[in-house]
Short mmCIF file of C-alpha atoms in Angstrom, two decimals:
data_model
loop_
_atom_site.label_atom_id
_atom_site.label_comp_id
_atom_site.label_asym_id
_atom_site.label_seq_id
_atom_site.Cartn_x
_atom_site.Cartn_y
_atom_site.Cartn_z
CA UNK M 177 -201.22 25.77 -100.24
CA UNK M 178 -199.11 27.23 -102.15
CA UNK M 179 -201.56 28.65 -104.94
CA UNK M 180 -203.27 30.31 -102.51
CA UNK M 181 -200.52 32.39 -100.65
CA UNK M 182 -197.77 33.11 -103.30
CA UNK M 183 -199.97 35.93 -105.05
CA UNK M 184 -199.89 37.43 -101.24
CA UNK M 185 -196.32 36.59 -100.73
CA UNK M 186 -195.16 38.40 -104.21
CA UNK M 187 -196.99 41.63 -103.20
CA UNK M 188 -194.35 41.54 -99.85
CA UNK M 189 -191.64 41.88 -101.76
CA UNK M 190 -187.97 41.08 -100.41
CA UNK M 191 -187.76 37.33 -98.69
CA UNK M 192 -190.89 36.56 -96.91
CA UNK M 193 -191.06 33.34 -94.39
CA UNK M 194 -194.34 31.71 -93.98
CA UNK M 195 -194.00 28.97 -91.00
CA UNK M 196 -197.39 26.99 -90.19
CA UNK M 197 -197.36 24.60 -86.90
CA UNK M 198 -198.99 22.31 -88.35
CA UNK M 199 -197.40 21.50 -91.52
CA UNK M 200 -193.53 21.27 -89.35
CA UNK M 201 -194.53 20.28 -85.60
CA UNK M 202 -196.69 17.46 -84.51
CA UNK M 203 -197.51 15.17 -81.48
CA UNK M 204 -198.41 12.00 -81.70
CA UNK M 205 -201.63 12.27 -79.88
CA UNK M 206 -202.62 14.07 -82.95
CA UNK M 207 -205.18 12.08 -84.97
CA UNK M 208 -204.41 14.23 -88.05
CA UNK M 209 -200.38 13.92 -87.30
CA UNK M 210 -198.48 11.46 -89.53
CA UNK M 211 -194.74 11.86 -88.36
CA UNK M 212 -194.04 9.17 -91.06
CA UNK M 213 -194.87 11.83 -93.96
CA UNK M 214 -194.11 15.13 -92.22
CA UNK M 215 -190.79 13.85 -92.04
CA UNK M 216 -190.41 12.32 -95.52
CA UNK M 217 -191.61 16.11 -96.59
CA UNK M 218 -188.99 17.48 -94.49
CA UNK M 219 -186.10 17.03 -92.19
CA UNK M 220 -187.25 19.81 -89.79
CA UNK M 221 -190.25 17.89 -87.87
CA UNK M 222 -190.34 18.22 -84.07
CA UNK M 223 -192.39 15.24 -83.05
CA UNK M 224 -193.74 15.76 -79.56
CA UNK M 225 -194.75 12.32 -77.88
CA UNK M 226 -198.36 12.36 -75.96
CA UNK M 227 -198.83 15.95 -77.75
CA UNK M 228 -202.41 17.07 -79.18
CA UNK M 229 -203.19 19.13 -82.46
CA UNK M 230 -203.12 21.86 -80.17
CA UNK M 231 -199.62 20.68 -78.78
CA UNK M 232 -201.10 19.99 -75.43
CA UNK M 233 -199.58 16.89 -73.16
CA UNK M 234 -201.71 15.61 -70.54
CA UNK M 235 -200.76 16.71 -67.05
CA UNK M 236 -199.48 19.93 -64.96
CA UNK M 237 -200.14 22.88 -67.76
CA UNK M 238 -196.38 23.57 -67.44
CA UNK M 239 -195.89 20.61 -69.42
CA UNK M 240 -197.32 21.85 -72.43
CA UNK M 241 -196.06 25.27 -71.90
CA UNK M 242 -192.94 23.32 -72.08
CA UNK M 243 -193.93 22.08 -75.49
CA UNK M 244 -194.74 25.50 -76.87
CA UNK M 245 -190.93 26.89 -75.83
CA UNK M 246 -189.48 23.23 -77.87
CA UNK M 247 -191.49 24.92 -80.62
CA UNK M 248 -190.08 28.14 -80.41
CA UNK M 249 -186.65 26.66 -80.23
CA UNK M 250 -187.14 24.66 -83.12
CA UNK M 251 -188.46 27.07 -85.38
CA UNK M 252 -185.23 29.56 -84.29
CA UNK M 253 -183.25 26.39 -85.30
CA UNK M 254 -184.83 26.20 -88.54
CA UNK M 255 -184.41 30.00 -89.26
CA UNK M 256 -180.65 30.10 -88.28
CA UNK M 257 -180.07 26.94 -90.42
CA UNK M 258 -181.63 28.66 -93.70
CA UNK M 259 -180.63 31.92 -92.81
CA UNK M 260 -183.55 34.08 -92.46
CA UNK M 261 -183.68 37.04 -92.39
CA UNK M 262 -180.61 37.75 -94.56
#
């Protein structure tokens, strides 16, 4: 992915940040998600019990909305930790 994105980011200048949900947040009901691998690649991982690839969880829609809120909080924490934007 880096090879595909780097040429574009190089044209932007400054300190661009690319965040991809499928690379740093995941659900245990997602057949494509491997939490062990994700944690080996980064300490910035949000794993949600019962969530599928779309971060939906069974039950009322409010439960899935709460998961999306957790994703936003995790992203905000990550940005604070890396000091972005500077």
